[in-house]
XYZ file of C-alpha atoms in Angstrom:
139
model
C -25.935 5.977 29.164
C -22.459 4.432 29.194
C -23.419 2.102 26.335
C -24.671 5.007 24.218
C -21.480 6.959 24.895
C -19.331 3.926 24.013
C -21.236 3.414 20.756
C -20.836 7.090 19.895
C -17.070 6.899 20.529
C -16.780 3.783 18.327
C -18.745 5.395 15.501
C -16.603 8.537 15.655
C -13.381 6.485 15.737
C -14.464 4.438 12.712
C -15.478 7.582 10.843
C -12.134 9.268 11.549
C -10.209 6.144 10.519
C -12.154 5.869 7.272
C -11.834 9.598 6.555
C -8.038 9.343 6.767
C -8.156 6.662 4.125
C -5.034 5.229 2.585
C -3.246 8.492 1.772
C 0.074 8.797 3.600
C 3.282 6.879 4.208
C 3.185 3.157 4.933
C 5.812 0.726 6.184
C 6.076 -2.442 4.099
C 6.983 -5.641 5.915
C 8.982 -8.507 4.358
C 6.757 -11.616 4.261
C 9.628 -13.990 4.983
C 11.588 -12.135 7.681
C 8.844 -10.016 9.232
C 11.200 -7.035 9.113
C 10.586 -3.529 7.798
C 11.521 -3.356 4.116
C 10.535 0.033 2.697
C 8.213 3.012 2.986
C 5.585 3.638 0.343
C 3.804 6.960 0.033
C 0.247 6.670 -1.244
C -1.193 9.822 -2.755
C -4.270 10.921 -4.665
C -4.513 12.694 -8.025
C -8.087 13.569 -8.908
C -10.072 10.499 -7.881
C -7.216 8.042 -8.506
C -4.638 6.735 -6.018
C -0.958 5.984 -6.611
C 1.976 4.865 -4.499
C 5.731 5.247 -4.764
C 8.705 3.933 -2.810
C 10.128 6.827 -0.776
C 12.548 4.943 1.478
C 14.399 1.622 1.407
C 15.451 0.421 4.849
C 18.526 -1.575 3.761
C 21.180 1.016 2.806
C 22.828 -1.464 0.428
C 19.642 -1.700 -1.653
C 18.872 2.030 -1.876
C 20.678 2.426 -5.193
C 19.116 -0.749 -6.656
C 17.595 -0.778 -10.132
C 14.577 -2.713 -11.392
C 16.551 -5.137 -13.549
C 13.676 -7.608 -13.925
C 11.112 -4.959 -14.873
C 9.950 -4.584 -18.440
C 9.003 -1.489 -20.371
C 9.191 1.951 -18.754
C 10.624 0.756 -15.413
C 13.384 -1.430 -16.866
C 16.696 -0.560 -15.138
C 15.117 2.444 -13.363
C 15.951 3.166 -9.699
C 13.622 1.376 -7.294
C 13.820 4.263 -4.826
C 11.251 6.779 -6.069
C 9.544 4.242 -8.335
C 5.772 4.402 -8.618
C 4.599 0.887 -7.763
C 0.865 1.437 -7.225
C -1.150 2.750 -10.155
C -4.742 3.583 -10.975
C -6.610 2.649 -7.805
C -10.193 3.856 -7.472
C -12.152 3.985 -4.236
C -15.265 1.856 -4.062
C -16.692 2.185 -0.572
C -14.039 0.958 1.850
C -11.956 -0.764 -0.848
C -9.485 0.756 -3.300
C -9.352 -1.383 -6.436
C -9.055 -1.638 -10.214
C -5.382 -0.699 -10.055
C -2.048 -2.456 -10.255
C 0.947 -3.000 -8.007
C 4.493 -3.684 -9.139
C 6.842 -6.034 -7.317
C 10.211 -4.530 -8.296
C 12.116 -7.557 -6.975
C 10.363 -9.854 -9.431
C 9.641 -7.267 -12.109
C 5.997 -8.383 -12.135
C 2.854 -6.277 -12.091
C -0.322 -7.563 -10.455
C -3.910 -6.385 -10.167
C -4.440 -5.082 -6.662
C -6.922 -4.041 -4.026
C -6.270 -2.181 -0.770
C -8.368 -1.679 2.322
C -7.948 -0.636 5.948
C -8.549 -3.336 8.521
C -10.122 -2.847 11.938
C -6.715 -1.880 13.413
C -6.015 0.826 10.824
C -3.419 -1.317 9.050
C -3.422 -1.379 5.260
C -4.198 -4.707 3.638
C -2.510 -4.866 0.236
C -3.633 -7.695 -2.031
C -1.926 -8.458 -5.321
C -3.564 -11.050 -7.514
C -3.655 -12.859 -10.841
C -6.989 -14.557 -11.554
C -7.834 -16.584 -8.411
C -4.320 -16.568 -6.961
C -3.457 -13.794 -4.547
C -1.120 -12.699 -1.784
C -2.002 -10.173 0.896
C 0.498 -8.104 2.863
C -0.145 -5.941 5.905
C 1.425 -2.481 5.811
C 1.648 -0.283 8.911
C 1.090 3.473 8.945
C 4.405 5.318 9.326
C 4.464 7.285 12.562
């Protein structure tokens, strides 16, 4: 009986975690320092997901502009900038979108998914080369 109850609890927990999805505010972590860098709010319009920077932890960088960006985002404020565009959900993965690295001014194809701990795995890639970051849900 205990095993059945444990399995039921695990199934419910996984269902709740998946139902929450990626919508909400996430803490980005600097790859090099391991410190909190910014907060990104992921939201849904129709069946497409987007994300924008809603907070920059370092007060000295809050008024920064995307100097290395090209096109629409060139010299625009980083705070408030939409950096995730056009993601579509395919099962447990959100893909077929792009992510902008405002520090480098580069846009990458991206895919996002929740890991077993409820953390958001954010993968930016070009062809076979990729980098994955772990973002934490903002509490």
